[in-house]
Coordinates of C-alpha atoms in Angstrom, one line a residue:
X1 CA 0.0 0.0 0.0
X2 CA 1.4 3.2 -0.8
X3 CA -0.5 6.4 0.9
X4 CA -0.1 9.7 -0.4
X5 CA 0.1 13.2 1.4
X6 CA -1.1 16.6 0.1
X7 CA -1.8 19.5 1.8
X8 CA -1.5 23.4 2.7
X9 CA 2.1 24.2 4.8
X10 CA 2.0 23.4 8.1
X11 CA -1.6 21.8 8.0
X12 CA -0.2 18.8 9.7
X13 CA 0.9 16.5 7.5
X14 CA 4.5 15.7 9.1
X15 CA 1.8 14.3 12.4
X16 CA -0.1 12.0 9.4
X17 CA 3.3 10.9 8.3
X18 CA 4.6 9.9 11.7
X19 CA 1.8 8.6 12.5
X20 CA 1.9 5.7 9.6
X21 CA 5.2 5.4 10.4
X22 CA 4.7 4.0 13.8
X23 CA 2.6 1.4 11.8
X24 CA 5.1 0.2 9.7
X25 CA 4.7 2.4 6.4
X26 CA 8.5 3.8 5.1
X27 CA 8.3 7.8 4.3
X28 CA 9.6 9.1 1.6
X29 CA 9.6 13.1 0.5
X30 CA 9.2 14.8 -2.7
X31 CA 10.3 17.7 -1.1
X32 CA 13.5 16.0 -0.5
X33 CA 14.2 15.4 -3.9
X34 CA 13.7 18.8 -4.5
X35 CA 16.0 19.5 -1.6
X36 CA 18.8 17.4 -2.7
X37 CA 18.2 19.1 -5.8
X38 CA 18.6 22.5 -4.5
X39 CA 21.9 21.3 -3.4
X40 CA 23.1 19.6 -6.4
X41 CA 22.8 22.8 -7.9
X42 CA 24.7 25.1 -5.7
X43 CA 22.0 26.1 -3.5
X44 CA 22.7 25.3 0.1
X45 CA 20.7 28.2 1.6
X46 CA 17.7 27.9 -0.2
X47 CA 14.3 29.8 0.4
X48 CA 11.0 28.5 0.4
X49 CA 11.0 30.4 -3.3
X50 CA 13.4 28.5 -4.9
X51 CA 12.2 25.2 -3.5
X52 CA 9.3 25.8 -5.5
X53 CA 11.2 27.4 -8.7
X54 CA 13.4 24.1 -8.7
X55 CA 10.3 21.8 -8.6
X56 CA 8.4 23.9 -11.2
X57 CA 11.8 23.5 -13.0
X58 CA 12.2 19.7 -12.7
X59 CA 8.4 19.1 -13.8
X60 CA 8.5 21.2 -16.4
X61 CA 11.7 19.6 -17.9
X62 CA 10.9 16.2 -16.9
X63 CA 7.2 15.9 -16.8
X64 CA 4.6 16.5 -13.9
X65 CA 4.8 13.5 -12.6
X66 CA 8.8 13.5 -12.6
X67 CA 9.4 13.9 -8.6
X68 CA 7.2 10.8 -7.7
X69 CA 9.3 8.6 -10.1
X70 CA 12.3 9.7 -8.8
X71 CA 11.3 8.8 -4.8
X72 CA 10.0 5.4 -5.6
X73 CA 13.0 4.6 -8.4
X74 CA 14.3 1.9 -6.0
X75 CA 10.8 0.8 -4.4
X76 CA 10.1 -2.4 -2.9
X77 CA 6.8 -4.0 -3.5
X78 CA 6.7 -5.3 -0.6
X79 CA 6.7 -2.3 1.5
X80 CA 4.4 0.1 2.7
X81 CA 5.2 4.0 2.3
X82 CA 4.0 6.8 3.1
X83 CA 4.8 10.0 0.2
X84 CA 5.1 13.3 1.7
X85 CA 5.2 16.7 -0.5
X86 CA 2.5 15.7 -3.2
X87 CA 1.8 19.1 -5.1
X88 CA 0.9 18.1 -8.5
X89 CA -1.6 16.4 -10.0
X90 CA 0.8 14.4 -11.8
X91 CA 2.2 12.8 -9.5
X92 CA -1.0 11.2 -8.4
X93 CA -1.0 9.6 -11.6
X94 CA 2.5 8.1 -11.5
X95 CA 1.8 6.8 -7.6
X96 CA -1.3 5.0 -8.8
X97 CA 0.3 3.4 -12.0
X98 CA 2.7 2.2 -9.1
X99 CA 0.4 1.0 -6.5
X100 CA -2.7 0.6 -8.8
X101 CA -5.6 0.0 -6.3
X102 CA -3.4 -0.2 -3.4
X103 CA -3.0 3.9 -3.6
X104 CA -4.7 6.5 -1.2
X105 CA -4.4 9.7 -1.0
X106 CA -4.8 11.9 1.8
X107 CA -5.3 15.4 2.0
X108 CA -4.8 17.5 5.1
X109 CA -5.6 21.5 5.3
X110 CA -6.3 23.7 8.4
X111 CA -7.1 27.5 8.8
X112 CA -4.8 29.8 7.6
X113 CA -4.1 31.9 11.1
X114 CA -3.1 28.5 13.0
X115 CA -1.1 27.2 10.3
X116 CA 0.9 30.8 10.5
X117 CA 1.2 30.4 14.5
X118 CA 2.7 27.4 14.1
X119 CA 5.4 28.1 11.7
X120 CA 6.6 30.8 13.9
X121 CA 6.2 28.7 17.0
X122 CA 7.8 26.1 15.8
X123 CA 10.7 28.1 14.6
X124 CA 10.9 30.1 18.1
X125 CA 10.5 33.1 16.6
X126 CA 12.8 32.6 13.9
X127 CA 10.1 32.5 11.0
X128 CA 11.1 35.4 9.1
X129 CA 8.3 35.4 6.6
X130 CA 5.6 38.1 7.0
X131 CA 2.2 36.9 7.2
X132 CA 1.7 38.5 4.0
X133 CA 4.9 36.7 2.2
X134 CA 3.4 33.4 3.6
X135 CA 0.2 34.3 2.0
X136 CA 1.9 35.4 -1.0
X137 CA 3.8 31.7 -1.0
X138 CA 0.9 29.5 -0.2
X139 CA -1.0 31.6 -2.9
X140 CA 1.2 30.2 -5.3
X141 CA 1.8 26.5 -3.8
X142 CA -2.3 26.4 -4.2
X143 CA -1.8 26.8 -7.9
X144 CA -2.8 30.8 -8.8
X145 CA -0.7 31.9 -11.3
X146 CA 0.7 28.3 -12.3
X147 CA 1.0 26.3 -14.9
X148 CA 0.2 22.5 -15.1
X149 CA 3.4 21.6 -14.4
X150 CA 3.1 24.0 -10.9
X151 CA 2.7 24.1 -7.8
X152 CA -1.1 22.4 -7.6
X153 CA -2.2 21.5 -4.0
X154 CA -5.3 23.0 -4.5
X155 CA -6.0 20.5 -7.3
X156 CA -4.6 17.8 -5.3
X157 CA -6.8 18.1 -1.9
X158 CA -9.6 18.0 -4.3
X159 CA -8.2 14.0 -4.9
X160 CA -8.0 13.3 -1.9
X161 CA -9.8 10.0 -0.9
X162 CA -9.1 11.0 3.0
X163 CA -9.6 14.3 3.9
X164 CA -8.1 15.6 7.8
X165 CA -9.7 19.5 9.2
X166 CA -6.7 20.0 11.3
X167 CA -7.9 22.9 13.5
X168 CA -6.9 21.0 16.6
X169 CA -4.8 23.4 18.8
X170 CA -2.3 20.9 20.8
X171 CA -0.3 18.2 19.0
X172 CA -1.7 14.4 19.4
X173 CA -5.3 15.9 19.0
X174 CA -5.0 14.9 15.0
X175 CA -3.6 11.7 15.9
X176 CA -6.3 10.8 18.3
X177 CA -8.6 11.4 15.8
X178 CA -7.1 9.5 13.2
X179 CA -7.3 6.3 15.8
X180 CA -10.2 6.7 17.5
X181 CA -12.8 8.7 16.1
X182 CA -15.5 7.2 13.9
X183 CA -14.3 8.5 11.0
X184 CA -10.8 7.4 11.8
X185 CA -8.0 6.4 9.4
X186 CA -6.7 3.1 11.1
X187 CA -9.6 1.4 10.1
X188 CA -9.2 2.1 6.3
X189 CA -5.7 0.7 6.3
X190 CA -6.0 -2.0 8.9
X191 CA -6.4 -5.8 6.8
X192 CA -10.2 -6.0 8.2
X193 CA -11.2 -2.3 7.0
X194 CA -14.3 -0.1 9.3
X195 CA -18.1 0.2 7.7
X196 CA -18.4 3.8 6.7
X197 CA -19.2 6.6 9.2
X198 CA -22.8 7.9 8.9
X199 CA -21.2 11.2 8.4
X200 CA -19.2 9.8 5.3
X201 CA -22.8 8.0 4.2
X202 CA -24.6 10.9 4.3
X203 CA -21.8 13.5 2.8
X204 CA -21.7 10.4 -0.2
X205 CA -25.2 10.9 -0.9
X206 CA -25.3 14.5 -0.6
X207 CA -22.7 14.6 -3.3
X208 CA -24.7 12.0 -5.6
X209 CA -27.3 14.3 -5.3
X210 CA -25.3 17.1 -6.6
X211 CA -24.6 14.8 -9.7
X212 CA -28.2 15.4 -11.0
X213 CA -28.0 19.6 -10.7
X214 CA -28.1 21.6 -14.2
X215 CA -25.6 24.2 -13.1
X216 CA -22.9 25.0 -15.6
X217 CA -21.0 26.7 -12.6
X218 CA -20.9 24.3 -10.1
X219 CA -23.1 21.1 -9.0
X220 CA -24.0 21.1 -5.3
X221 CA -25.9 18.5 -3.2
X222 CA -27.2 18.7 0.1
X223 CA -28.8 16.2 2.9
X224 CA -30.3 16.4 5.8
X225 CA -31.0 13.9 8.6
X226 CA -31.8 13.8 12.1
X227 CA -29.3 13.8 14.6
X228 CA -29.6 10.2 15.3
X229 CA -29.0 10.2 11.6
X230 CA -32.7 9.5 9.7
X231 CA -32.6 10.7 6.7
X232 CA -35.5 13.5 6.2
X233 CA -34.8 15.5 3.0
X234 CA -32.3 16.6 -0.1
X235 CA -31.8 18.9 -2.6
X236 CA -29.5 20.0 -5.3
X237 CA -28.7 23.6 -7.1
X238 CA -31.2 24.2 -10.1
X239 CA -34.3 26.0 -11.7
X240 CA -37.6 26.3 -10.1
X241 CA -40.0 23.4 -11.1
X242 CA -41.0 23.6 -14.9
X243 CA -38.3 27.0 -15.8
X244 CA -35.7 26.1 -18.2
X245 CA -32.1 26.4 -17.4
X246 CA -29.2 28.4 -18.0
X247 CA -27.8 25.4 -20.9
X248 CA -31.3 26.7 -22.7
X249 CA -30.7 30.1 -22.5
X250 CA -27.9 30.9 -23.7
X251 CA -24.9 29.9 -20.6
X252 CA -24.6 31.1 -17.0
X253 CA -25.8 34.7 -16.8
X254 CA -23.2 34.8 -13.8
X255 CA -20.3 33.3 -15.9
X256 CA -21.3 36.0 -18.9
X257 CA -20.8 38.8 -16.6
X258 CA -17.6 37.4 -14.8
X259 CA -19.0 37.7 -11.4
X260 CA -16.6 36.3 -8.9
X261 CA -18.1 33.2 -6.5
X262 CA -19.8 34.4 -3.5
X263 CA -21.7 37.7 -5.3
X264 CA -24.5 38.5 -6.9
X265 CA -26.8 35.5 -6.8
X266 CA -30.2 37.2 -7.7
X267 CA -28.8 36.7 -11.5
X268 CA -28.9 33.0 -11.2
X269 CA -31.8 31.0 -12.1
X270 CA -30.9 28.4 -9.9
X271 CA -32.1 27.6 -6.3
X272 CA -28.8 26.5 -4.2
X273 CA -29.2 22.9 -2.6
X274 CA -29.8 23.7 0.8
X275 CA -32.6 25.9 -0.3
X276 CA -34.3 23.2 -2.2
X277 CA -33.5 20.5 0.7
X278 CA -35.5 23.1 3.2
X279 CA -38.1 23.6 0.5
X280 CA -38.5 19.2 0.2
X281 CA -39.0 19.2 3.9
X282 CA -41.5 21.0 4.3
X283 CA -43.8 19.5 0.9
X284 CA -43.3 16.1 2.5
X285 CA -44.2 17.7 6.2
X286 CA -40.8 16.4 8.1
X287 CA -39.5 18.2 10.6
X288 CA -36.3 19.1 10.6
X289 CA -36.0 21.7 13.7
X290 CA -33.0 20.0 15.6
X291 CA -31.9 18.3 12.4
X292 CA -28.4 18.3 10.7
X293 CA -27.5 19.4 6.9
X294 CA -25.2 18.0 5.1
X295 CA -23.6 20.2 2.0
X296 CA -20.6 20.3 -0.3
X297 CA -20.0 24.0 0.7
X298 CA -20.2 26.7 3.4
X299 CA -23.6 28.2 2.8
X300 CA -24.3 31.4 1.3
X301 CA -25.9 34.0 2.9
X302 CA -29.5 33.3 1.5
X303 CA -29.2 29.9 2.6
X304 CA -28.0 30.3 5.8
X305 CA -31.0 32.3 6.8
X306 CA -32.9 29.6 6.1
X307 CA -31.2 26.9 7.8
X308 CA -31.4 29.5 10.2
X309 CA -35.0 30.1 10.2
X310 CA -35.7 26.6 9.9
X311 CA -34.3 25.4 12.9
X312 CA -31.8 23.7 11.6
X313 CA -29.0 22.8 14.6
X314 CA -25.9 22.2 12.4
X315 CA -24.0 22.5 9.0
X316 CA -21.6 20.0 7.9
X317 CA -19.7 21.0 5.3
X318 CA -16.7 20.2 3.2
X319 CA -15.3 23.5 1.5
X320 CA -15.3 26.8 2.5
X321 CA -17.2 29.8 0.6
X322 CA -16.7 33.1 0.7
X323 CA -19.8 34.8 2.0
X324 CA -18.5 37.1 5.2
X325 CA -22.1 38.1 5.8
X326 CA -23.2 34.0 6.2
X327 CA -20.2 33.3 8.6
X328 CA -21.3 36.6 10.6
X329 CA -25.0 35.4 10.5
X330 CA -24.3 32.1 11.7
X331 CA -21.7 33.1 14.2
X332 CA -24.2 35.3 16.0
X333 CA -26.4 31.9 16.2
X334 CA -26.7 28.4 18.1
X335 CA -26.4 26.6 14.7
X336 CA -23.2 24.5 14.7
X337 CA -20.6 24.1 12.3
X338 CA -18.5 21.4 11.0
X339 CA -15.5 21.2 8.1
X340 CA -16.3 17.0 7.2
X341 CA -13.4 14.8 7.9
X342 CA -13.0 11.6 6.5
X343 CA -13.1 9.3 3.3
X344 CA -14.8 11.5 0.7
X345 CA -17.7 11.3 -1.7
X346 CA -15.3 10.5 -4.6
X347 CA -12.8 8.0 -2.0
X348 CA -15.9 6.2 -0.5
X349 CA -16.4 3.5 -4.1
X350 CA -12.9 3.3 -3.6
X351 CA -12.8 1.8 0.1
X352 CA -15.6 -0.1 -0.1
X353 CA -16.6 -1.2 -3.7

């Protein structure tokens, strides 16, 4: 089995890594290749900058997928490993033509501020970046302004088969979670693997859901179930009952206008998921005051009034949106939120076809 590690700088993975190294798995960096690299080339002070110019250099020269090669050149196939560093799609590919069914990937992210508190605590106050050069560097490593041989997390996380929220505060929080909880990663890699969480049931079907919305822009699915985990209602972005969609008239009206995500959503002829997962509810009389919604995204603002409204107690959702008037709605509330951790919609067939 070979297990795969993306993620956003200091998100956590090094804690992943060590922790399937305590269960046998060998670890292996990409960012040491590039390291060695650096050195190779007369570069033994290197920044954080050229680490990412020599990889962009090597993948561009070599192929995308030219770092994962060069780790597992001398692999045994009879060990396990564990591959730190993976920031290209690419690479993804050349793991899996390696491993074949036997590849996971795992993708670990965490909010921005307490990944920049603990770079400088961890480097006693000898981080020198700014928080807006760190911004200005992860900006990059997520793939804006790159090419396809580039930096590409961003791409990447949305791979992953595993995903990890790492917003705990104190170390051995994220491994506890990954052994105990019931959405916990031992299970998936242990020879007698765990039945799926009902939060990785329930985020699954919300996501099938999604797969029926017209939306040009985006397809988004939502659930929601008790919270002894009855399923009540769903819903997915699209037109009122009977109106024609944006394919028939002529292409997103949004998308024509190039109105960045998060604004202006009067001009779209679609009702979002959650909307239409309220709306559900209520034809087919359940009651879902006390109840828990299930979405791909952070609600907007129009929706989070309401799951507000409706009585809705919390939101379990695996990106982030950018609506600052939903997060300060919600905030102000008792609703709870939730980032989903776990095997995701598109890793579920894949642990347990």
């Amino acid at each position: 089995m070979i297990i795969g590690l993306t993620g956003t700088k200091a998100s956590g993975k090094g804690e992943v890594a060590d922790f399937l190294g305590r269960r046998g798995f060998e670890y292996k960096s990409l960012s040491d290749v590039v390291r060695e690299e650096a050195k190779k080339r007369g570069i033994p002070n290197y920044t954080d900058t050229d680490l990412q110019d020599i990889g962009n250099d090597l993948r561009e020269k070599n192929g995308g997928g030219v770092l994962a090669r060069m780790v597992m050149e001398n692999h045994s196939p009879n060990q396990e490993y564990v591959i730190d560093g993976i920031r290209n799609p690419e690479e993804i590919r050349v793991l899996k033509d390696i491993a074949g069914n036997k590849f996971f990937l795992v993708g670990v992210d965490a909010p921005q501020d307490l990944r920049y508190t603990r770079l400088v605590e961890r480097a006693r106050g000898e981080y020198t970046k700014t928080r807006e050069e760190f911004e200005k560097m992860e900006a990059r490593d997520l793939g804006k302004g790159e090419n396809e041989s580039g930096q590409q997390v961003s791409a990447c996380l949305k791979e992953a088969d595993y995903f990890v929220w790492n917003n705990y505060e104190k170390r051995g929080w994220l491994t506890y979670f990954l052994t105990n909880s019931k959405e916990n990663l031992v299970g998936l890699i242990s020879e007698k693997r765990r039945l799926p969480s009902f939060k990785e049931k329930y985020k699954r079907q919300a996501y099938e859901w999604g797969l029926r919305s017209p939306c040009l822009r985006r397809k988004v699915g939502a659930m929601i179930t008790t919270q002894d985990n009855i399923s009540l209602s769903q819903g997915y972005n699209g037109p009122p009952r009977g109106v024609s969609h944006c394919d028939k008239r002529g292409g997103c009206e949004r998308a024509k206008r190039n109105v960045p995500s998060g604004e202006r959503h009067e001009l779209c002829w679609a009702a979002h998921a959650e909307a239409n997962a309220i709306i559900n509810a209520g034809r087919n009389k359940a009651s879902i005051v006390g109840g828990i919604i299930y979405v791909d995204a952070f609600p907007c603002s129009g929706c989070a009034k309401l799951i507000i409204n409706a009585g809705i107690a919390r939101i379990i959702f695996a990106e982030d949106y950018n609506d600052v008037l939903a997060k300060i709605m919600l905030k102000e509330t008792e609703v709870k939120l939730e980032r989903f951790q776990g095997v995701t919609p598109s890793g579920f067939v894949r642990f347990w076809s």
